[in-house]
Amino acid sequence: MGLDVIHVYLMPGMAANPIIFEHIKLPEDQFKIHWLEWVIPFENESIIDYALRLSKNIEHENIVLLGVSFGGVLVQEISRHIKVRKLIIVSSVKSMHELPMHMVLAKKTKAYKLLPTHLASNIEFFAKYAFGNNVAKRLELYKKYLSVNDSRYLSWAIKQMVCWNQEVYHHDIIHIHGDNDTVFPIKNIKACIVVKNGTHIMIINKYKWFNENLPTLILKD
């Protein structure tokens, strides 16, 4: 492996473990993949402070930072603290203006406080919140990938997602989004690379698209 290898750090979505990236493979002579993981937030910790704390787990400079869903929000916050070569978000949002209406209403009414996150062990409940409908069909998939079920984390993460207040996004960000995403509908998303028939979990079931296209997107000036 050459000295000029590009380090690529991957951040999973809300409540997900980094196994969602198990099929993401990049040419090993050019790239080295690192998985980031969620940690339990401190009481009343801001997403800014949380991002700073998580950035301490990044051991290289001038990295590529990729995040999925809420992980896409977090990598944008991390990029405020460290220098990144490329910032990539998948199945996510770049600003509060891309949030779906039900999340906007949840913020205004503070309805997110009513979610029974203490029932996080009920994977069917949380899978529906995190990924949308068709839960029964995909329940085994969710059991494998949704492993962060601490109620403190879930309450914090849902609040941070719904109440995220970023107005303006970095102009160089690469946003990859599926046209069948039911969590963050494509109709609300601006300036993105559209993956045909891509759903909210396309990092898992369309990994071939990412393996084929990520190297070019990373290396492109």
mmCIF file of C-alpha atoms in Angstrom:
data_model
loop_
_atom_site.group_PDB
_atom_site.id
_atom_site.type_symbol
_atom_site.label_atom_id
_atom_site.label_comp_id
_atom_site.label_asym_id
_atom_site.label_seq_id
_atom_site.Cartn_x
_atom_site.Cartn_y
_atom_site.Cartn_z
ATOM 1 C CA MET A 1 0.000 0.000 0.000
ATOM 2 C CA GLY A 2 1.444 3.329 -1.059
ATOM 3 C CA LEU A 3 2.165 6.200 1.267
ATOM 4 C CA ASP A 4 -0.346 8.371 -0.589
ATOM 5 C CA VAL A 5 -3.276 6.079 0.176
ATOM 6 C CA ILE A 6 -6.551 7.937 0.738
ATOM 7 C CA HIS A 7 -8.223 7.207 4.062
ATOM 8 C CA VAL A 8 -12.005 6.898 3.829
ATOM 9 C CA TYR A 9 -14.017 7.078 7.050
ATOM 10 C CA LEU A 10 -17.598 5.762 6.979
ATOM 11 C CA MET A 11 -20.333 6.752 9.467
ATOM 12 C CA PRO A 12 -23.514 4.619 9.635
ATOM 13 C CA GLY A 13 -27.062 5.882 10.015
ATOM 14 C CA MET A 14 -29.138 6.341 13.149
ATOM 15 C CA ALA A 15 -28.932 3.318 15.473
ATOM 16 C CA ALA A 16 -27.036 1.378 12.820
ATOM 17 C CA ASN A 17 -23.734 -0.365 13.292
ATOM 18 C CA PRO A 18 -20.949 -0.072 10.709
ATOM 19 C CA ILE A 19 -21.677 -3.556 9.381
ATOM 20 C CA ILE A 20 -23.899 -1.726 6.889
ATOM 21 C CA PHE A 21 -20.635 -1.053 5.043
ATOM 22 C CA GLU A 22 -19.553 -4.694 4.908
ATOM 23 C CA HIS A 23 -19.911 -4.847 1.112
ATOM 24 C CA ILE A 24 -18.284 -1.490 0.365
ATOM 25 C CA LYS A 25 -14.949 -2.317 -1.265
ATOM 26 C CA LEU A 26 -12.546 0.206 -2.802
ATOM 27 C CA PRO A 27 -9.247 -0.495 -4.613
ATOM 28 C CA GLU A 28 -6.816 -1.293 -1.811
ATOM 29 C CA ASP A 29 -3.859 0.246 -3.609
ATOM 30 C CA GLN A 30 -5.602 3.640 -3.463
ATOM 31 C CA PHE A 31 -7.943 3.618 -0.491
ATOM 32 C CA LYS A 32 -8.097 2.451 3.110
ATOM 33 C CA ILE A 33 -11.565 2.168 4.647
ATOM 34 C CA HIS A 34 -12.210 2.901 8.332
ATOM 35 C CA TRP A 35 -15.524 2.386 10.129
ATOM 36 C CA LEU A 36 -16.810 4.913 12.654
ATOM 37 C CA GLU A 37 -19.295 3.923 15.352
ATOM 38 C CA TRP A 38 -21.890 5.676 17.477
ATOM 39 C CA VAL A 39 -21.057 6.344 21.114
ATOM 40 C CA ILE A 40 -23.500 7.144 23.890
ATOM 41 C CA PRO A 41 -23.998 10.931 24.130
ATOM 42 C CA PHE A 42 -23.452 12.817 27.344
ATOM 43 C CA GLU A 43 -26.479 14.341 29.009
ATOM 44 C CA ASN A 44 -27.607 17.440 27.077
ATOM 45 C CA GLU A 45 -24.622 17.123 24.730
ATOM 46 C CA SER A 46 -24.955 19.271 21.621
ATOM 47 C CA ILE A 47 -24.385 17.733 18.221
ATOM 48 C CA ILE A 48 -21.452 20.143 17.816
ATOM 49 C CA ASP A 49 -19.750 18.810 20.944
ATOM 50 C CA TYR A 50 -20.641 15.228 20.040
ATOM 51 C CA ALA A 51 -19.078 15.668 16.595
ATOM 52 C CA LEU A 52 -15.918 17.091 18.161
ATOM 53 C CA ARG A 53 -15.710 14.112 20.514
ATOM 54 C CA LEU A 54 -16.200 11.612 17.696
ATOM 55 C CA SER A 55 -13.630 13.400 15.533
ATOM 56 C CA LYS A 56 -10.988 12.275 18.049
ATOM 57 C CA ASN A 57 -11.431 8.756 16.631
ATOM 58 C CA ILE A 58 -10.156 9.920 13.240
ATOM 59 C CA GLU A 59 -6.447 9.190 13.099
ATOM 60 C CA HIS A 60 -5.487 10.552 9.671
ATOM 61 C CA GLU A 61 -5.410 13.888 7.881
ATOM 62 C CA ASN A 62 -7.119 15.100 4.709
ATOM 63 C CA ILE A 63 -9.585 12.232 4.807
ATOM 64 C CA VAL A 64 -12.725 11.367 2.893
ATOM 65 C CA LEU A 65 -15.714 11.459 5.237
ATOM 66 C CA LEU A 66 -18.908 9.647 4.231
ATOM 67 C CA GLY A 67 -22.078 9.427 6.294
ATOM 68 C CA VAL A 68 -25.424 7.720 5.779
ATOM 69 C CA SER A 69 -28.760 9.245 6.853
ATOM 70 C CA PHE A 70 -28.305 10.813 10.331
ATOM 71 C CA GLY A 71 -24.666 9.821 9.961
ATOM 72 C CA GLY A 72 -24.632 12.208 6.992
ATOM 73 C CA VAL A 73 -25.703 15.014 9.297
ATOM 74 C CA LEU A 74 -23.010 14.068 11.780
ATOM 75 C CA VAL A 75 -20.168 14.016 9.228
ATOM 76 C CA GLN A 76 -21.146 17.522 8.193
ATOM 77 C CA GLU A 77 -20.737 18.568 11.824
ATOM 78 C CA ILE A 78 -17.426 16.665 12.108
ATOM 79 C CA SER A 79 -16.132 18.480 9.021
ATOM 80 C CA ARG A 80 -16.338 21.726 11.003
ATOM 81 C CA HIS A 81 -13.598 20.408 13.273
ATOM 82 C CA ILE A 82 -11.188 18.700 10.875
ATOM 83 C CA LYS A 83 -9.958 19.166 7.336
ATOM 84 C CA VAL A 84 -11.541 16.784 4.848
ATOM 85 C CA ARG A 85 -10.536 15.923 1.305
ATOM 86 C CA LYS A 86 -14.106 15.048 0.320
ATOM 87 C CA LEU A 87 -17.379 15.183 2.230
ATOM 88 C CA ILE A 88 -20.011 12.697 1.029
ATOM 89 C CA ILE A 89 -23.512 12.101 2.362
ATOM 90 C CA VAL A 90 -25.807 9.250 1.353
ATOM 91 C CA SER A 91 -29.584 9.067 1.887
ATOM 92 C CA SER A 92 -29.357 12.178 4.034
ATOM 93 C CA VAL A 93 -30.002 15.930 4.050
ATOM 94 C CA LYS A 94 -27.743 18.953 3.604
ATOM 95 C CA SER A 95 -29.862 21.460 5.510
ATOM 96 C CA MET A 96 -32.988 21.798 7.603
ATOM 97 C CA HIS A 97 -34.824 22.841 4.447
ATOM 98 C CA GLU A 98 -34.550 19.291 3.047
ATOM 99 C CA LEU A 99 -36.273 17.692 6.039
ATOM 100 C CA PRO A 100 -39.697 16.128 5.345
ATOM 101 C CA MET A 101 -42.769 17.913 6.687
ATOM 102 C CA HIS A 102 -43.480 15.424 9.474
ATOM 103 C CA MET A 103 -40.032 16.123 10.935
ATOM 104 C CA VAL A 104 -40.586 19.862 10.641
ATOM 105 C CA LEU A 105 -43.876 19.469 12.510
ATOM 106 C CA ALA A 106 -42.242 17.225 15.105
ATOM 107 C CA LYS A 107 -39.765 20.023 15.786
ATOM 108 C CA LYS A 108 -42.440 22.700 16.067
ATOM 109 C CA THR A 109 -44.675 20.623 18.346
ATOM 110 C CA LYS A 110 -41.811 18.878 20.186
ATOM 111 C CA ALA A 111 -43.561 15.606 19.350
ATOM 112 C CA TYR A 112 -40.171 13.885 19.197
ATOM 113 C CA LYS A 113 -40.172 13.959 23.016
ATOM 114 C CA LEU A 114 -43.156 11.606 23.043
ATOM 115 C CA LEU A 115 -41.465 8.769 21.159
ATOM 116 C CA PRO A 116 -41.088 5.725 23.439
ATOM 117 C CA THR A 117 -37.363 5.236 22.914
ATOM 118 C CA HIS A 118 -37.254 3.149 26.091
ATOM 119 C CA LEU A 119 -38.911 0.493 23.920
ATOM 120 C CA ALA A 120 -35.867 0.423 21.688
ATOM 121 C CA SER A 121 -35.523 -3.310 22.210
ATOM 122 C CA ASN A 122 -38.710 -3.557 20.142
ATOM 123 C CA ILE A 123 -36.819 -3.579 16.860
ATOM 124 C CA GLU A 124 -40.001 -3.565 14.789
ATOM 125 C CA PHE A 125 -41.079 -0.232 16.273
ATOM 126 C CA PHE A 126 -37.743 1.435 15.755
ATOM 127 C CA ALA A 127 -37.142 -0.089 12.323
ATOM 128 C CA LYS A 128 -40.360 1.490 11.119
ATOM 129 C CA TYR A 129 -39.302 4.890 12.453
ATOM 130 C CA ALA A 130 -35.815 4.621 11.042
ATOM 131 C CA PHE A 131 -36.480 3.038 7.680
ATOM 132 C CA GLY A 132 -40.164 3.382 6.813
ATOM 133 C CA ASN A 133 -42.762 0.735 6.009
ATOM 134 C CA ASN A 134 -42.470 -2.896 4.844
ATOM 135 C CA VAL A 135 -41.009 -3.773 8.230
ATOM 136 C CA ALA A 136 -42.101 -7.396 8.348
ATOM 137 C CA LYS A 137 -40.407 -8.164 5.059
ATOM 138 C CA ARG A 138 -37.088 -6.727 6.188
ATOM 139 C CA LEU A 139 -37.126 -7.453 9.906
ATOM 140 C CA GLU A 140 -34.150 -9.800 9.835
ATOM 141 C CA LEU A 141 -32.155 -7.176 7.954
ATOM 142 C CA TYR A 142 -32.972 -4.604 10.619
ATOM 143 C CA LYS A 143 -32.065 -6.977 13.436
ATOM 144 C CA LYS A 144 -28.638 -7.379 11.878
ATOM 145 C CA TYR A 145 -27.904 -3.730 11.188
ATOM 146 C CA LEU A 146 -29.777 -1.821 13.929
ATOM 147 C CA SER A 147 -27.829 -2.580 17.069
ATOM 148 C CA VAL A 148 -27.560 0.711 18.946
ATOM 149 C CA ASN A 149 -30.633 0.455 21.150
ATOM 150 C CA ASP A 150 -29.684 2.547 24.166
ATOM 151 C CA SER A 151 -32.638 4.805 24.966
ATOM 152 C CA ARG A 152 -30.338 7.734 25.838
ATOM 153 C CA TYR A 153 -28.767 7.553 22.400
ATOM 154 C CA LEU A 154 -32.087 7.144 20.579
ATOM 155 C CA SER A 155 -33.766 10.058 22.342
ATOM 156 C CA TRP A 156 -30.732 12.232 21.661
ATOM 157 C CA ALA A 157 -30.363 11.166 18.018
ATOM 158 C CA ILE A 158 -34.020 11.697 17.131
ATOM 159 C CA LYS A 159 -33.981 15.148 18.724
ATOM 160 C CA GLN A 160 -30.759 16.139 16.925
ATOM 161 C CA MET A 161 -32.096 14.931 13.574
ATOM 162 C CA VAL A 162 -35.450 16.665 13.863
ATOM 163 C CA CYS A 163 -34.032 19.871 15.354
ATOM 164 C CA TRP A 164 -30.963 20.172 13.130
ATOM 165 C CA ASN A 165 -30.831 23.841 12.155
ATOM 166 C CA GLN A 166 -28.191 24.045 9.425
ATOM 167 C CA GLU A 167 -29.313 26.669 6.935
ATOM 168 C CA VAL A 168 -26.433 26.705 4.445
ATOM 169 C CA TYR A 169 -24.430 23.679 3.380
ATOM 170 C CA HIS A 170 -20.859 23.335 2.141
ATOM 171 C CA HIS A 171 -20.854 23.941 -1.610
ATOM 172 C CA ASP A 172 -18.404 21.098 -2.258
ATOM 173 C CA ILE A 173 -20.454 18.408 -0.542
ATOM 174 C CA ILE A 174 -21.310 15.306 -2.598
ATOM 175 C CA HIS A 175 -24.881 14.205 -1.949
ATOM 176 C CA ILE A 176 -25.975 10.756 -3.205
ATOM 177 C CA HIS A 177 -29.684 10.053 -2.918
ATOM 178 C CA GLY A 178 -32.116 7.384 -4.038
ATOM 179 C CA ASP A 179 -35.234 8.325 -5.967
ATOM 180 C CA ASN A 180 -37.283 5.893 -3.837
ATOM 181 C CA ASP A 181 -36.117 7.124 -0.436
ATOM 182 C CA THR A 182 -39.213 7.196 1.817
ATOM 183 C CA VAL A 183 -37.456 8.676 4.864
ATOM 184 C CA PHE A 184 -36.058 11.731 3.069
ATOM 185 C CA PRO A 185 -38.159 11.990 -0.125
ATOM 186 C CA ILE A 186 -36.252 13.059 -3.217
ATOM 187 C CA LYS A 187 -38.772 15.876 -3.838
ATOM 188 C CA ASN A 188 -37.209 17.782 -0.920
ATOM 189 C CA ILE A 189 -33.602 17.224 -1.982
ATOM 190 C CA LYS A 190 -31.582 19.691 -4.028
ATOM 191 C CA ALA A 191 -28.319 19.255 -5.947
ATOM 192 C CA CYS A 192 -27.695 15.549 -5.574
ATOM 193 C CA ILE A 193 -26.541 12.522 -7.544
ATOM 194 C CA VAL A 194 -29.657 10.423 -8.038
ATOM 195 C CA VAL A 195 -29.475 6.634 -7.810
ATOM 196 C CA LYS A 196 -32.322 5.054 -9.769
ATOM 197 C CA ASN A 197 -34.554 2.826 -7.623
ATOM 198 C CA GLY A 198 -32.394 3.673 -4.635
ATOM 199 C CA THR A 199 -34.101 3.439 -1.241
ATOM 200 C CA HIS A 200 -33.048 4.712 2.173
ATOM 201 C CA ILE A 201 -30.969 1.559 2.701
ATOM 202 C CA MET A 202 -29.282 1.567 -0.699
ATOM 203 C CA ILE A 203 -25.836 1.598 0.949
ATOM 204 C CA ILE A 204 -26.691 -2.047 1.743
ATOM 205 C CA ASN A 205 -28.619 -3.283 -1.265
ATOM 206 C CA LYS A 206 -26.991 -1.154 -3.967
ATOM 207 C CA TYR A 207 -23.411 -1.480 -2.762
ATOM 208 C CA LYS A 208 -22.254 -2.345 -6.287
ATOM 209 C CA TRP A 209 -23.205 1.169 -7.421
ATOM 210 C CA PHE A 210 -21.068 2.659 -4.643
ATOM 211 C CA ASN A 211 -18.128 0.340 -5.312
ATOM 212 C CA GLU A 212 -18.186 1.363 -8.963
ATOM 213 C CA ASN A 213 -18.698 5.086 -8.499
ATOM 214 C CA LEU A 214 -17.078 6.143 -5.223
ATOM 215 C CA PRO A 215 -13.467 5.967 -6.501
ATOM 216 C CA THR A 216 -14.234 8.369 -9.340
ATOM 217 C CA LEU A 217 -16.214 10.728 -7.092
ATOM 218 C CA ILE A 218 -13.401 10.796 -4.539
ATOM 219 C CA LEU A 219 -10.610 11.373 -7.041
ATOM 220 C CA LYS A 220 -12.476 13.924 -9.152
ATOM 221 C CA ASP A 221 -11.176 17.485 -8.739
#
